[in-house]
XYZ file of C-alpha atoms in Angstrom:
702
model
C 8.224 -11.294 68.181
C 6.620 -7.853 67.657
C 3.749 -7.178 65.264
C 5.908 -5.801 62.442
C 8.203 -8.838 62.576
C 5.188 -11.147 62.374
C 3.886 -9.241 59.335
C 7.293 -9.385 57.665
C 7.287 -13.178 57.984
C 3.624 -13.562 57.067
C 3.508 -11.362 53.952
C 5.751 -10.342 51.060
C 6.058 -6.649 50.262
C 4.018 -5.729 47.192
C 6.564 -3.315 45.695
C 9.494 -5.687 46.117
C 7.442 -8.552 44.714
C 6.666 -6.419 41.658
C 10.377 -5.678 41.206
C 10.987 -9.435 41.322
C 8.412 -9.808 38.531
C 10.162 -7.185 36.414
C 13.431 -9.001 37.083
C 11.813 -12.072 35.533
C 10.942 -9.948 32.485
C 14.563 -8.800 32.322
C 15.698 -12.427 32.462
C 14.031 -12.958 29.067
C 16.191 -10.145 27.679
C 19.315 -11.699 29.174
C 18.684 -15.225 27.880
C 21.179 -16.118 25.177
C 18.702 -18.641 23.732
C 16.212 -15.836 22.960
C 16.423 -14.390 19.413
C 18.356 -11.115 19.456
C 15.466 -8.807 18.586
C 13.337 -10.551 21.220
C 16.066 -9.729 23.745
C 15.809 -6.083 22.675
C 12.008 -6.231 22.986
C 12.066 -7.570 26.534
C 14.684 -5.010 27.548
C 12.307 -2.328 26.240
C 9.389 -3.869 28.156
C 11.483 -3.952 31.348
C 12.195 -0.221 30.964
C 8.604 0.680 30.133
C 7.376 -1.292 33.154
C 9.858 0.550 35.337
C 8.695 3.948 34.064
C 5.113 3.148 35.099
C 6.322 1.788 38.447
C 8.027 5.104 39.211
C 5.119 7.208 37.941
C 2.593 5.386 40.127
C 4.063 3.249 42.913
C 7.261 5.140 43.785
C 5.420 8.454 43.418
C 2.793 7.254 45.900
C 5.437 6.249 48.449
C 7.244 9.576 48.078
C 3.925 11.371 48.636
C 3.353 9.307 51.802
C 6.830 10.161 53.025
C 6.420 13.884 52.377
C 3.039 13.961 54.131
C 4.463 12.166 57.199
C 1.935 9.379 56.711
C 2.043 6.613 59.319
C 0.625 4.094 56.852
C 2.479 0.772 56.739
C 2.642 -1.795 53.954
C 1.150 -5.272 54.278
C 4.507 -6.518 55.618
C 4.797 -3.693 58.168
C 7.216 -1.334 56.371
C 7.031 2.444 56.372
C 7.215 4.433 53.134
C 10.853 5.325 53.878
C 11.778 1.677 54.433
C 10.090 0.640 51.207
C 11.813 3.375 49.198
C 15.177 2.346 50.604
C 14.555 -1.310 49.708
C 13.392 -0.361 46.193
C 16.552 1.701 45.698
C 18.752 -1.191 46.812
C 17.067 -3.742 44.562
C 16.800 -1.669 41.392
C 20.472 -0.696 41.126
C 21.832 -4.174 40.302
C 19.015 -4.826 37.806
C 19.725 -1.618 35.890
C 23.433 -2.453 35.838
C 22.607 -5.908 34.448
C 20.388 -4.449 31.754
C 22.910 -1.887 30.532
C 25.878 -4.272 30.714
C 23.983 -6.837 28.637
C 22.957 -4.201 26.111
C 26.395 -2.648 25.642
C 28.579 -5.742 25.846
C 26.408 -8.515 24.425
C 23.257 -7.494 22.605
C 24.429 -4.513 20.530
C 27.690 -6.200 19.395
C 25.792 -9.375 18.458
C 23.153 -7.387 16.576
C 25.877 -5.573 14.667
C 27.417 -8.913 13.706
C 24.027 -9.890 12.285
C 23.680 -6.681 10.281
C 21.692 -4.458 12.650
C 23.776 -1.627 14.041
C 23.052 1.304 16.352
C 26.191 3.230 15.473
C 28.040 5.828 17.509
C 28.578 9.062 15.620
C 32.413 8.908 15.767
C 32.252 5.520 13.970
C 30.687 7.069 10.893
C 32.360 7.783 7.574
C 32.623 11.286 6.170
C 29.771 10.586 3.706
C 27.510 9.313 6.467
C 28.230 12.360 8.633
C 27.563 14.696 5.707
C 24.210 13.004 5.077
C 23.268 13.320 8.753
C 24.286 16.985 8.759
C 21.942 17.592 5.831
C 19.220 15.604 7.623
C 19.779 17.661 10.770
C 19.498 20.944 8.901
C 16.379 19.910 6.976
C 14.431 17.821 9.509
C 15.706 18.424 13.051
C 17.059 21.947 13.454
C 13.800 23.691 12.436
C 11.860 21.996 15.258
C 14.463 22.402 18.016
C 14.068 25.117 20.630
C 16.784 26.126 23.073
C 15.595 27.118 26.558
C 17.843 28.513 29.283
C 17.558 26.545 32.520
C 19.467 28.830 34.893
C 18.290 32.354 34.146
C 18.854 34.383 37.349
C 15.636 35.467 39.044
C 13.403 33.229 36.930
C 11.841 29.858 37.793
C 13.296 26.646 36.440
C 11.471 25.761 33.189
C 9.098 22.807 33.125
C 10.593 19.513 31.875
C 7.933 17.082 30.642
C 7.827 13.543 31.979
C 9.725 10.848 30.050
C 11.094 13.351 27.536
C 14.720 13.060 26.427
C 16.693 16.274 26.770
C 20.170 17.624 26.166
C 21.651 19.920 28.808
C 24.200 22.109 27.022
C 26.626 24.071 29.179
C 27.899 27.263 27.540
C 30.811 29.303 28.822
C 30.683 33.021 29.466
C 27.040 34.083 29.688
C 26.196 37.781 29.405
C 24.365 37.371 32.717
C 27.444 35.997 34.438
C 28.610 32.412 34.961
C 28.015 29.512 32.644
C 24.719 29.253 30.805
C 22.796 25.962 30.910
C 20.628 25.365 27.842
C 17.985 22.664 27.459
C 17.110 21.086 24.112
C 14.143 18.707 24.105
C 14.604 15.852 21.639
C 11.637 15.876 19.203
C 11.037 12.117 19.451
C 7.313 12.454 18.701
C 8.147 13.807 15.256
C 11.524 12.243 14.484
C 12.625 8.629 15.110
C 14.886 7.981 18.096
C 17.088 5.859 15.833
C 17.736 7.647 12.512
C 18.094 5.118 9.696
C 21.017 5.487 7.302
C 20.166 4.933 3.613
C 21.371 1.596 2.231
C 23.512 3.465 -0.299
C 25.553 4.857 2.608
C 26.276 1.555 4.336
C 29.786 1.698 2.880
C 32.079 -0.915 4.397
C 29.008 -2.448 6.054
C 27.383 -3.162 2.686
C 24.933 -5.999 3.117
C 23.839 -4.863 6.573
C 20.118 -5.156 7.243
C 19.679 -1.918 9.151
C 22.043 0.815 10.325
C 20.925 3.725 12.463
C 22.297 6.500 14.659
C 20.795 7.784 17.935
C 18.962 11.077 17.510
C 20.732 12.604 20.520
C 24.128 11.974 18.936
C 23.074 13.558 15.638
C 21.963 16.694 17.507
C 25.006 16.696 19.777
C 27.473 16.621 16.877
C 25.646 19.336 14.932
C 25.055 21.767 17.786
C 27.405 24.421 16.495
C 24.989 25.052 13.630
C 22.259 25.711 16.195
C 24.434 27.726 18.607
C 26.927 29.529 16.365
C 29.713 31.411 18.109
C 28.979 29.883 21.526
C 31.658 28.054 23.528
C 30.189 24.720 24.554
C 31.870 23.172 27.604
C 29.661 20.094 28.129
C 26.688 18.262 26.631
C 24.664 15.840 28.754
C 21.568 13.740 28.136
C 18.891 13.659 30.826
C 15.371 12.357 31.364
C 12.843 12.912 34.141
C 9.941 10.822 35.414
C 7.020 12.557 37.108
C 4.159 11.505 39.343
C 1.355 10.493 36.949
C -1.475 9.893 39.419
C -4.744 11.586 38.523
C -6.796 13.058 41.336
C -10.340 13.073 39.983
C -13.199 14.380 42.107
C -16.038 12.613 40.285
C -18.688 13.446 42.857
C -18.127 17.159 42.268
C -17.899 16.943 38.481
C -20.990 17.754 36.453
C -19.288 16.497 33.275
C -17.007 13.488 33.786
C -15.288 13.870 30.413
C -14.545 17.526 31.106
C -13.232 16.609 34.567
C -10.989 13.913 33.094
C -9.627 16.277 30.448
C -8.853 18.792 33.180
C -7.030 16.098 35.164
C -5.055 15.084 32.079
C -4.017 18.692 31.570
C -2.779 18.734 35.169
C -0.813 15.524 34.536
C 0.777 17.036 31.426
C 1.500 20.205 33.371
C 3.481 17.918 35.599
C 3.434 16.173 38.919
C 6.509 16.121 41.114
C 9.712 14.718 39.640
C 10.302 11.267 41.129
C 13.356 10.231 39.104
C 16.171 11.930 37.189
C 18.264 9.885 34.749
C 21.557 11.300 33.484
C 24.160 10.192 30.982
C 27.303 8.996 32.719
C 29.394 11.898 31.360
C 27.232 14.583 33.005
C 29.434 16.998 35.008
C 28.589 17.082 38.714
C 27.912 20.825 38.544
C 25.261 20.243 35.849
C 23.781 17.390 37.864
C 23.458 19.641 40.910
C 21.741 22.383 38.890
C 19.195 19.885 37.539
C 18.563 18.413 40.992
C 18.066 21.853 42.524
C 15.951 23.141 39.649
C 13.496 20.233 39.691
C 13.557 19.466 43.402
C 14.314 15.788 42.916
C 15.578 13.648 45.793
C 19.244 12.800 45.177
C 18.442 9.161 46.035
C 16.486 8.963 42.778
C 19.208 10.281 40.497
C 20.511 7.549 38.210
C 23.688 7.995 36.188
C 23.726 5.676 33.183
C 26.701 4.687 31.055
C 24.718 4.017 27.923
C 21.394 4.909 26.365
C 18.541 6.472 28.301
C 14.933 5.645 27.442
C 15.505 2.026 26.504
C 11.809 1.486 25.801
C 12.715 2.975 22.403
C 14.436 -0.332 21.596
C 10.934 -1.545 20.740
C 11.313 0.319 17.428
C 13.764 -2.377 16.303
C 10.792 -4.727 15.989
C 10.088 -2.876 12.748
C 13.293 -4.198 11.156
C 12.649 -7.042 8.720
C 14.814 -9.770 10.219
C 12.708 -12.914 10.745
C 15.757 -14.965 11.774
C 16.259 -12.654 14.762
C 12.668 -12.835 16.021
C 10.305 -15.455 17.337
C 8.529 -17.442 14.666
C 5.251 -15.626 13.864
C 2.160 -17.074 15.511
C -1.389 -16.286 14.436
C -3.483 -18.851 16.294
C -6.497 -20.592 14.810
C -10.276 -20.454 14.895
C -11.780 -22.821 17.493
C -13.672 -25.749 15.979
C -17.202 -24.637 17.022
C -16.790 -21.362 15.096
C -14.988 -22.505 11.935
C -18.129 -22.687 9.813
C -19.459 -19.275 10.764
C -16.831 -16.821 9.549
C -17.831 -13.761 7.526
C -17.787 -14.164 3.730
C -14.477 -13.550 1.997
C -13.753 -13.508 -1.722
C -17.225 -14.702 -2.664
C -17.387 -17.524 -0.102
C -20.309 -17.695 2.309
C -20.414 -18.789 5.927
C -22.299 -22.041 6.434
C -24.023 -20.678 9.527
C -24.122 -17.614 11.743
C -22.014 -17.354 14.860
C -25.243 -17.210 16.865
C -26.247 -20.663 15.624
C -22.895 -22.021 16.787
C -23.213 -20.418 20.230
C -26.750 -21.795 20.669
C -25.343 -25.327 20.315
C -23.151 -24.839 23.363
C -20.868 -22.470 25.220
C -17.551 -21.690 23.511
C -14.407 -21.232 25.608
C -11.827 -18.923 24.022
C -8.133 -18.767 24.872
C -6.277 -15.950 23.131
C -3.950 -15.615 21.295
C -4.082 -19.370 20.672
C -7.682 -18.841 19.539
C -7.718 -15.911 17.147
C -9.333 -12.776 18.494
C -10.270 -11.674 14.971
C -12.309 -14.788 14.153
C -13.952 -15.051 17.577
C -14.654 -11.894 19.583
C -14.310 -9.451 16.691
C -16.400 -11.752 14.500
C -19.070 -11.941 17.224
C -19.407 -8.141 17.317
C -19.096 -7.833 13.522
C -21.902 -10.313 12.844
C -24.027 -8.647 15.509
C -23.583 -5.342 13.673
C -24.555 -6.862 10.306
C -27.325 -9.266 11.359
C -30.759 -7.693 10.672
C -32.262 -9.683 13.561
C -29.938 -8.164 16.163
C -31.754 -5.457 18.086
C -29.080 -4.209 20.491
C -25.384 -4.454 21.372
C -23.925 -3.474 24.744
C -20.218 -3.525 25.591
C -17.646 -2.227 28.086
C -14.494 -0.641 26.655
C -11.463 -0.265 28.935
C -8.410 -0.238 26.660
C -9.104 -0.112 22.928
C -6.562 -0.359 20.111
C -5.997 2.767 18.063
C -7.410 1.222 14.865
C -10.196 -0.874 16.330
C -12.408 -3.192 14.237
C -14.742 -3.466 17.236
C -15.271 0.301 17.281
C -15.930 0.169 13.528
C -18.538 -2.565 14.073
C -20.264 -0.601 16.842
C -20.465 2.464 14.618
C -21.803 0.368 11.719
C -24.440 -1.131 14.016
C -25.598 2.299 15.174
C -25.769 3.517 11.576
C -28.000 0.523 10.760
C -30.431 1.624 13.433
C -29.533 -0.842 16.176
C -29.460 0.214 19.809
C -25.778 0.371 20.755
C -24.484 1.094 24.242
C -20.767 1.489 24.953
C -19.491 2.032 28.453
C -16.134 3.750 27.940
C -13.925 3.828 31.022
C -12.287 7.244 30.932
C -10.148 6.430 33.973
C -8.104 3.596 32.370
C -4.618 4.701 33.421
C -2.434 5.991 30.547
C -5.263 5.324 28.055
C -7.430 8.259 29.119
C -6.712 10.395 26.035
C -7.349 7.505 23.662
C -10.621 6.610 25.383
C -11.851 10.212 25.290
C -11.266 10.301 21.526
C -13.122 7.015 21.017
C -16.009 8.151 23.220
C -16.472 11.279 21.130
C -16.310 9.379 17.854
C -18.859 6.837 19.074
C -21.216 9.572 20.265
C -21.007 11.372 16.927
C -21.979 8.101 15.213
C -25.116 7.611 17.266
C -23.776 5.193 19.876
C -25.097 5.767 23.391
C -21.939 6.318 25.453
C -21.834 6.195 29.251
C -18.931 6.422 31.677
C -19.860 4.072 34.505
C -20.508 4.297 38.215
C -19.298 7.301 40.205
C -16.410 6.385 42.472
C -15.685 3.062 40.744
C -13.546 2.139 37.758
C -15.302 -0.202 35.317
C -12.743 -2.908 34.601
C -15.077 -5.773 33.660
C -14.902 -7.149 30.094
C -18.444 -7.918 28.993
C -20.465 -7.745 25.785
C -24.152 -8.503 25.245
C -26.040 -9.017 21.988
C -29.849 -9.088 21.985
C -31.320 -10.819 18.937
C -34.862 -11.586 17.804
C -35.021 -15.253 16.871
C -36.956 -15.808 13.644
C -38.298 -19.227 14.627
C -40.209 -18.034 17.692
C -40.034 -14.269 17.371
C -38.681 -14.016 20.914
C -35.652 -12.031 22.033
C -32.567 -14.031 22.986
C -29.330 -12.941 24.598
C -25.793 -13.825 23.496
C -23.017 -13.011 25.936
C -19.271 -12.631 26.054
C -17.435 -12.420 29.386
C -13.660 -12.246 29.291
C -10.461 -11.572 31.161
C -8.937 -9.235 28.574
C -9.727 -6.001 26.812
C -11.581 -5.652 23.522
C -8.271 -4.731 21.942
C -6.915 -6.329 18.768
C -3.304 -5.439 19.518
C -3.082 -6.753 23.075
C -5.133 -9.839 22.148
C -2.136 -10.961 20.072
C 0.343 -10.238 22.886
C -1.519 -11.256 26.067
C -3.005 -14.595 27.067
C -6.676 -14.158 27.940
C -9.763 -16.309 28.370
C -13.341 -15.637 27.375
C -16.728 -17.325 27.234
C -19.313 -17.021 24.467
C -22.710 -18.214 25.673
C -26.420 -18.146 24.879
C -27.321 -19.053 28.470
C -30.486 -17.141 29.395
C -29.597 -16.615 33.059
C -26.182 -15.237 32.147
C -27.813 -12.933 29.603
C -30.243 -11.640 32.239
C -27.306 -11.045 34.579
C -25.572 -8.945 31.932
C -28.763 -6.973 31.309
C -28.910 -6.258 35.046
C -25.211 -5.384 35.204
C -25.473 -2.961 32.283
C -28.495 -1.365 33.972
C -26.375 -0.938 37.096
C -23.532 0.564 35.062
C -25.847 3.041 33.353
C -27.378 4.099 36.664
C -30.828 2.566 36.193
C -30.625 0.003 38.991
C -28.843 -0.751 42.235
C -28.496 -4.441 41.470
C -26.577 -6.384 44.117
C -27.597 -10.009 43.468
C -27.101 -11.976 40.259
C -28.126 -15.404 39.045
C -24.678 -16.558 37.946
C -22.167 -13.730 37.831
C -20.008 -12.732 40.769
C -19.664 -8.965 40.633
C -17.338 -6.591 42.452
C -17.698 -4.643 44.604
C -20.952 -6.319 45.711
C -20.624 -10.125 45.759
C -17.208 -11.181 44.472
C -15.023 -10.849 47.571
C -17.433 -12.515 49.996
C -18.227 -15.358 47.615
C -14.520 -16.080 47.064
C -14.037 -16.224 50.838
C -17.028 -18.580 51.104
C -15.643 -20.861 48.393
C -12.287 -21.090 50.183
C -14.114 -21.778 53.461
C -16.017 -24.618 51.795
C -12.725 -26.239 50.753
C -11.556 -25.940 54.374
C -14.703 -27.745 55.522
C -14.129 -30.479 52.935
C -10.548 -30.921 54.182
C -11.622 -31.192 57.803
C -14.258 -33.775 56.863
C -11.727 -35.829 54.898
C -13.356 -35.096 51.550
C -11.522 -34.248 48.347
C -10.522 -30.593 48.296
C -8.209 -28.216 46.508
C -7.834 -24.697 45.163
C -6.210 -23.744 41.881
C -6.139 -20.122 40.787
C -4.428 -18.083 38.105
C -4.209 -14.300 38.265
C -1.990 -11.295 37.629
C -1.559 -10.203 41.243
C -2.386 -11.424 44.755
C -2.063 -8.734 47.426
C -5.419 -8.748 49.247
C -4.773 -9.443 52.932
C -8.161 -10.997 53.732
C -7.927 -13.500 50.896
C -4.297 -14.302 51.704
C -5.216 -14.953 55.335
C -8.025 -17.242 54.176
C -5.584 -19.144 51.960
C -3.292 -19.569 54.977
C -6.248 -20.940 56.922
C -6.918 -23.366 54.072
C -3.276 -24.438 54.015
C -3.165 -25.172 57.735
C -6.392 -27.187 57.343
C -4.672 -29.340 54.714
C -6.174 -27.893 51.523
C -3.666 -28.127 48.638
C -3.421 -24.672 47.037
C -1.802 -24.229 43.616
C -1.465 -20.628 42.438
C -0.153 -19.130 39.214
C 0.500 -15.451 39.964
C 2.281 -13.524 37.222
C 3.217 -10.329 39.055
C 3.056 -8.914 42.577
C 2.314 -11.590 45.176
C 2.196 -10.890 48.914
C 1.299 -14.492 49.799
C 4.101 -16.747 51.022
C 4.683 -20.314 49.898
C 6.009 -23.302 51.817
C 6.456 -21.508 55.158
C 6.183 -23.985 58.027
C 2.979 -23.644 60.026
C 1.604 -21.017 57.666
C 1.673 -21.861 53.960
C 3.093 -25.373 53.730
C 0.290 -26.492 51.394
C 0.571 -23.434 49.130
C 2.674 -23.588 45.968
C 3.027 -20.471 43.836
C 4.467 -20.246 40.352
C 4.950 -17.197 38.114
C 4.956 -17.904 34.385
C 6.749 -15.307 32.258
C 7.109 -15.966 28.558
C 6.586 -14.764 25.021
C 3.020 -13.644 25.792
C 2.025 -11.634 28.847
C -0.050 -13.890 31.088
C -3.287 -11.999 31.723
C -6.059 -14.567 32.284
C -7.763 -15.103 35.654
C -9.233 -18.485 36.595
C -10.470 -19.687 39.994
C -10.949 -23.432 40.596
C -12.465 -25.052 43.694
C -12.407 -28.868 43.862
C -15.587 -29.124 46.002
C -15.473 -32.852 46.777
C -15.245 -33.991 43.129
C -17.904 -31.501 41.970
C -15.563 -28.700 40.887
C -16.683 -25.121 40.454
C -14.584 -22.919 38.220
C -14.804 -19.242 37.335
C -13.069 -16.860 34.967
C -13.178 -13.091 34.731
C -11.453 -9.749 34.939
C -10.583 -9.501 38.651
C -7.291 -10.075 40.406
C -7.207 -10.687 44.147
C -6.330 -7.094 44.988
C -8.255 -4.555 47.108
C -8.652 -2.264 44.099
C -10.322 -5.021 42.026
C -12.519 -6.308 44.826
C -13.525 -2.988 46.414
C -12.982 -0.096 43.988
C -13.724 -1.518 40.554
C -16.663 -3.056 38.772
C -15.554 -6.587 37.913
C -17.395 -9.704 36.793
C -16.440 -13.369 36.886
C -18.545 -16.053 35.246
C -18.971 -19.722 36.193
C -17.907 -22.319 33.627
C -20.510 -25.068 33.844
C -20.343 -27.051 30.609
C -18.463 -30.285 31.516
C -16.138 -30.321 28.501
C -15.102 -26.717 29.183
C -14.525 -27.475 32.870
C -12.206 -30.289 31.805
C -10.366 -27.984 29.393
C -9.718 -25.517 32.206
C -8.498 -28.329 34.460
C -6.002 -29.311 31.770
C -4.991 -25.693 31.212
C -4.348 -25.005 34.896
C -2.353 -28.233 35.189
C -0.257 -27.199 32.196
C 0.687 -23.925 33.896
C 1.160 -25.468 37.340
C 3.632 -27.966 35.886
C 5.462 -25.436 33.678
C 9.111 -25.896 34.641
C 10.422 -24.170 31.507
C 8.954 -20.663 31.955
C 7.614 -20.977 35.496
C 9.456 -19.417 38.447
C 8.693 -21.158 41.748
C 8.267 -19.036 44.892
C 10.417 -20.337 47.754
C 9.756 -20.124 51.489
C 12.344 -17.321 51.802
C 10.339 -15.120 49.400
C 12.688 -15.543 46.454
C 11.826 -17.200 43.146
C 13.845 -20.104 41.794
C 14.365 -19.717 38.041
C 13.043 -22.189 35.469
C 15.071 -25.285 34.769
C 15.627 -26.190 38.421
C 13.091 -29.013 38.109
C 12.492 -31.533 35.344
C 13.060 -30.064 31.864
C 10.197 -29.599 29.445
C 8.557 -27.172 27.054
C 6.647 -24.221 28.460
C 2.871 -24.040 28.711
C 2.786 -21.329 26.059
C 4.937 -23.366 23.661
C 2.680 -26.395 24.069
C -0.424 -24.279 23.494
C 1.093 -22.734 20.358
C 2.076 -26.147 19.069
C -1.485 -27.394 19.485
C -2.800 -24.490 17.374
C -0.263 -24.286 14.542
């Protein structure tokens, strides 16, 4: 067996494993037991995920192919082989998505009073109203651009924009004229809502709307009077969105990032072209030639393009068609220390509660607002707090944490915010926040050159009145300081007054601000300095326990597992007899149950209502377990090219809680997909029935 064949058996391709993950997301849209608007939501998430996959992963492979790179994937495939496999696997999934939407979801939604109507279905009154709407709201912002002017370059088409290609007969310049109209979806809703008074025979419907592209299409003669239109087609392009940032050569990182963002907006290469199914072949060929897109990445769709816009239906008030709302609860140790409301006063400060013992947080089951946000809010208001330091990676647009940091700075506290400008697709948002924080007196830094700061840490330094000494209060988490995602993602965090942990965070912030070259820490494991090697050592220790006949075992939960060195070490553990239980949400290059390689490894992917985002690493250690949580996945980028931190959980009751939590996910046969030895995942329900881990956690917090 040659080397490539060995690799193919030993590892699972990262890109194909990610597609399998997105297929699991799509399965939630296809489930008839899911509420209808939840089906629409997961279909939108599937499409949004796929957009990012093309902009980053497919674009990277195309770049490798065009540069004649000899680089092979972990399973020994060339870029061309991976692109071919991606193409083969995506086609059936897209067909499934569109068939479900057109033949099941939209008809069922219409039966329940929510209709996305085709223009020809409309009554005369409805069409007249839309014509008036077009003339008043849409036509003034539309601009027609010719795509095929002889002797001139093909105009730029922005990534992910929806466009109409309008073919007009008899151009003055000879031949047919091809006009492009960009749909103004940033200013006008994709789905234009009909007034209730115009529901007509559908009186009593909850929500009726018409696609923007159809409103424009059927009113084009007002925009192009006297022109003979021979065809109208909808199209959408996806461009390479990678940012090449030369930090070492940049005197001003923010200026360099803004320049890179301008280059992204100016457009990378087109990596995908989506067309409505009625697009004439001659128009398709003009678009392909004009944008230089590979014909393998042209997708003709009989249905809507840009299905991520289905997310807008979440704004329809239809509680019977959505999941029951869930708001979580405040964990018991913090219930008496909430900020005053309506004249009530907290019995104690959050710092008093944390001094009594570490507090383990599990969002969204534990409310983010009454835990992490409350921690930062009280730090901003407490006159004894001297300083607040925090890392910001992805921040919500209307952020209470940002407001608290600004309030703290205005009260004269020392506030440091490390804002990661290189957080992909959040760069613009982070630049705006960085400027606002700086204007408010917050000391803003941008991290270590050459590394992305992905760690989620916050530090509060407070002068204790009893002794007059300074004391540290720490938060280390797996998720962003983001109110919106905290309600949608599952994440873990630790609030602690442990002095050694506080000193570690002081040292780590000094490293991040460039004032130290710290490489050793008391408790934290930090990438890229100590995390990888310590994880390898911990796995090796379990191997030694197994060989000596002592109790051993590894349990880990993460978003992705694609690091070859760690996978090889897990294989070594498996062959030594160490039981390995992994919960890996997304891409996973590690095999499971392969004879002589991974027989002791079992891998489950849990996909449910909330996006699984927490990372936990458990080592049995001969009945003296060590467990860690933090921001890092087992990927080369996290271990080698990012600043990450994971924290040990040492308080016995919290260790036991994490044991129970990991067991809950490992045994989840309702939302957990089990990886088989052939590299495929068996869907939930193949084992004993039961409620999902997320459902049980919600039930415990209602």
